[in-house]
């Protein structure tokens, strides 16, 4: 195997230094132009963006071989590729990855509105020639991906609860990969929506914020089941600008989806969304971002895809075998707090819950909160187990078993963000306590 | 000859003064040549100027060691194409010629290298490209310099967009 392979040279395809392409018409007349975007597909395939019916395309359809001159963005090393056109893809994961990347390149080069991807032209790499010339030493500025991946994988392997799994993933990204801004979103595949359950690096966790499949970088990653990585800012993929579905305000109520802003940098320079895939399903998306240009390279993408695969399998395993601690006997009900009651309104339509007219949460997390407060108001109980919620006939939500643990994490964090009066505190494996500073007055809307 | 005219470089290479000035204005350059087997080879250019000895010709500088295939193709009589791009504005033209020749670089060609690299470093600062990177990418030892000399026959507008690739008049304005 040659040491020169696209696996080793893929950094040249990042679009940082434009490459050139030369083709020949059937009469042998060359045509040379700059390439907006090259993309790594695998060790022997690359993709070129097809945007316009130009001379390059005309030549390639008549004579499918071409020569590309590409430059390493760090060392300035030059490589000449001989490539053969195979096919054009106009939808699917590769197309979407390329479309997102092109948007970033257009933004970086001032070509927004000019670049529009018609297709991803797939080429086989026939030969790679190293072109002589001066080069710079390579000086990586980010942690080495493989050791960081191994340390993170070791840490994930010790987790025996979903809470610990989520915290460990986020800590590993911070400690081992130096990633400061990150969100973890879980998917509700039936509703084709994603919900933030945890984040780091922002003033508010954004727990409970929602985004639809297909919206923004995160939504596209979930819909296509493929990582999407941007090296440059791209307005159309800005996480905070993602369009969200709205619930029509039939009854003059606030619109719950609008109440929780998505956590995110106002103007990220680099973005990466990695779907959490396991057993053929998209369980959610890990999203990381940075103010630094070109922060996330191919190696980091590979590392996070691999780490997310382990995370997803562990998540599925822990969901299937909750292993709640049932040896603990519930203490008697604690004293009911004094003071002005907290008015809690629940709307069955979407399970939205409001504290003193302020929106808190909806969906599965809303239904869980309402049920906990209902039991507390009826019996004074404050100690609960995940197991009883799973079996509770009043919580007959179709995917409650899959979602219970992650929704409890979301609910816990949302309460920390938005209320001083209600808290959920973990008391053991699969057990938690409802902590109240005020009495509850539960109303049904 | 007036003082003013003595300072205006003669422009030609079958191009309007505006086009000639554009392609010799220290732009990003790629040069390609057909190889006779349906394949083209290409290399980065390192500057361009009108040939003062015969203003019908354009001289495009390349690194000899990087252009073995290209120089052989040119010497073999195959056609050439060269694209000139102003990075910060994206204005681009492509010139084509049915034949070209390889000529030895002279002192004036070698004197062009420094100003060319400095101008390119200035242009690429728009994209935060570090200056050492540009100097490395475009580095060429003076004795490694070769010159491709040709008279353009066709001119194409190559600025990105739906009209990229359309012929433009050789006696017309710059893109």
CSV table of C-alpha atoms in Angstrom, one decimal, chain B residues 10-14 49-59 101 149-151:
chain,number,residue,atom,x,y,z
B,10,UNK,CA,3.4,48.3,-23.2
B,11,UNK,CA,0.5,45.8,-23.1
B,12,UNK,CA,-0.3,43.2,-25.7
B,13,UNK,CA,-0.3,39.4,-25.8
B,14,UNK,CA,-3.4,39.8,-28.1
B,49,UNK,CA,4.3,39.4,-17.6
B,50,UNK,CA,4.2,40.6,-21.2
B,51,UNK,CA,7.3,39.6,-23.0
B,52,UNK,CA,9.3,42.9,-23.5
B,53,UNK,CA,11.1,41.3,-26.5
B,54,UNK,CA,7.9,40.5,-28.3
B,55,UNK,CA,4.8,41.9,-26.8
B,56,UNK,CA,2.6,39.4,-28.6
B,57,UNK,CA,3.7,36.9,-26.0
B,58,UNK,CA,2.7,36.4,-22.4
B,59,UNK,CA,5.4,34.9,-20.1
B,101,UNK,CA,7.0,27.2,-25.8
B,149,UNK,CA,5.6,31.7,-23.4
B,150,UNK,CA,2.4,31.8,-25.5
B,151,UNK,CA,0.0,34.1,-27.3
